[in-house]
Structure formats: structure tokens, C-alpha cells
Amino acid sequence: MPVMDYKKPGDAYNNFNINKVAPMFADPKIKFTNYVSTNENTYSAYVSDVLNVTDKLLVMGGIRVDRYENEGTYYPSKDSIAGNYNQTAFSPKFGMVYQIMKDRISVFGNYMNGFSNVSGSDFNGNTFKPNQANQYEGGFKFDLNKISATLSYYDIQVTNITRDDPDHINYSIQDRTQVSKGFEAELIANPISGLNIVAGYTYNDSKFEKSNANVQGLRPTTAGSPRTANLWASYRIVNGPAQGLGFVFGGIYGSEYYQTNTTTFKFSIPSYTVLDASLFYDQPKYRLGIKVDNLTNI
């Protein structure tokens, strides 16, 4: 038996020699029956167009169709196929932009639909339908020369999500719904020559509207932080002997979020703030820079 070097525990794996096991694969008496094969295909087609109804009104529309074919898994040892299914889904989208003040202030709205394939079947043998996601969004855009901003509100509902079947162990049912609502704000400013400021804030309220009792009405762990923000400022000297010298300073913030969130147990990650800074000297033929990440280490 080889001796394990605990200072280099990976050596036993890294020094693996296939020649030592080659005779086993060459032995005709040994048959390998765990071989399986699968065949999946996706076919898609879409059409989309944007119409300039007036010089201030733009309308967009489109539709996409996807055909997913899973021929199942072939088991040579049994000469049988299992798990084959087909799914077809249509995904429409619509949008509109109206310029209240041409090239200055706009209002927009859109609707989008998406889906993802779901494999498997329920206790009665019914093949699961694709997940469906419907998104509605609306907001304003501003462009006032040195300042531009976007404010938007969204509402996303995802249906046909599978969950544990409460009546049949090891089976799933497809009636879970997840809702996500919130708003986003972004600001870009260039108040003086060489100075750029970017700021953003998002708020997201996400929850299971229909699910198992232990997570009903609670925030999904995949939703992340409900509140996030970022602020960055950069300045570059544009004239004089120090032309090209500049700095960047900013950071991001994330509020507390759950890694585990049920009625019986909760585990969360505290809010965090990360601040970064860099100093640079930019010239036509070269660039020098130094960067420090996570200045406050919190």
C-alpha cells in the first residue's frame, strides 16, 4: 500500500498511471454496462421590428418560438429509452418609447416573456411544462447634457416552478410561483471637464407566492440582497504639466441577505460595503497605475 504524504495529499492522485489499470479494460471477460447516451435538440425562430410611428414615438414588437426535443436516455444494458419529452413555447415582447422632450426626457414601457425547459414528470406521469417568466417594466430617461439618469420600476412573475410534492415522496408538482418587484435608479454626471460620476441604487422585493409551507411568502435565497448601491468618481487632469494624472474612488453596498430562509431556520449574511481606489498616469504610449481593493476591509 502506498504511503500518504500529508504535506502533499494530492500526489497520490496526480501520480496516477493509467498503464496499471489498462489490462483490466483489455480483459474481454469484463463487460461495462453502465454506458448511456442522450440526444437533445433545440430549434428556434424569431421575428422583431421597431416602428418610428412619429418623430417622438417608437414602438417595438416581436415574438420567438422555441421547440425543445429530448429523445431521452438510452440504456444499452436494457436496450430501452426513458425520459423522452418535447416542449414548445412562444415568447412575445412589446415595447414603447415616447420622447416628452425630444432627445431630453423620455418615458418607456415594455413587456417581455421568457421560459426555460423543465425535465421530469409528476406522480401521474404528466410531463412538466416550461417555466414561464413575465416581466413588465416602465420608467423615465433623462439626458440633460452633463447629467443623464434612468428611473424604472419592474414586476416579474415566474410560474410553473416545480416543488416537492407534499402527498408523494420523491415526486414534484408544478405550481410554485415567484414574484419579484422593485425599482432601479442610475445617474451619470460630468459636471466639469475630466470629472465623471456614476451612481446607482436598486431595491428588490422578491417572495414565493405559492410554495411549500416552510418557505411560503418568504424571500428566495437566490434573490440576493434586497438593496444594493454603487458610487464611483473618477477625475483626470486634462491640461497642464500634470495632464493624464488621475484617480478613481468608489464602492458598492449590499444589504443583509439570506443564505437559508425558512419558517424553522434562517441564516443570513450581514450587509457589506466595499471601497476601492486607484491612481493612474495616462499617456498616449503608456499607462501607469496602482490600485487598492477593499480599503476598509468590511
Steps between C-alpha positions, in 0.01 A plus 500: 500500500642844409579737782301826517709816518280728709703805395414422136165317513441543126806302393319165510247635251742699284734202464223274366632267227240372254730216392434329834128462424524456121500116523161512673345690207657259253358190672215367276337334803423838654195676352415860566122546498468842657525680166208731416435755227268799465393718209356851543416760235366856515352680199423872512358770277414862569381819335533854637453853371515861620263759355552876509133593527590869538822691561431461874334157521674167441323164528667160507347155469625148455437133561725197541412131477717224645463127447688279744531127425651256748518151355565361844781289642590173332612214728687235292493244780119507490465608135244758610438876495365700794428864571420616146282812464438802274413860587393801293474856629424844355665814642348835396645842580369854459646840574439872463706818538347846491719811509323760713779744413684378192845365585454623859225324695342167403249263652522130418321175567546140393374147546712190454437129536757227542511132586732218596458128445411277793578130490315225681138421575261497795358204693237441230758495222415842356803668340583833662432817302769766443554766766341826389628846595300816429663839550341845494722806521450873472689816578660826395827598335659841528788645298584855609842543340730455800256279692311192383281273709266202476220415742305178454254269675462131419270212583608143420292188559639150446250214484510123448786458748529148639493427873487193724173311476353508854294184431756282319857458623777543239258663254445861400203713403504808279306782662762718671493873421773755571439875480770768481424873508720802540655810354837610368665841477817592313675836472793600279646848542785696339478830691845628398758400244681183609259408780262205460254378762291182479244407767234233523244359740270197479225365720354154452206339679489131413295221655333166440126559454416132472736240638562250777389616844855541632586772243157639414513881479874510574785644294685243283866453587587541130365859503810642671503834681172694489690830489819575308677824417814618325684831469811568293689820426796545270699810420768548238703819455447607140738797473838616628823319592311236703267416211402132514529467877180381664327292762196278544316452827175323580328198639201272516250419773282196555242460773455190714382195308404142582699186424226294666148635543224274630238521772710273722854624432660816367864578427600835354811676374544849655497814289832594344679799350803471273708810419766503227743767379756537227752758381614514138713695255375470143710593198456423127764225497474362853292490818617461859264414781466371852182357647387412852193280552281485812656796679299462820491118500135487616 
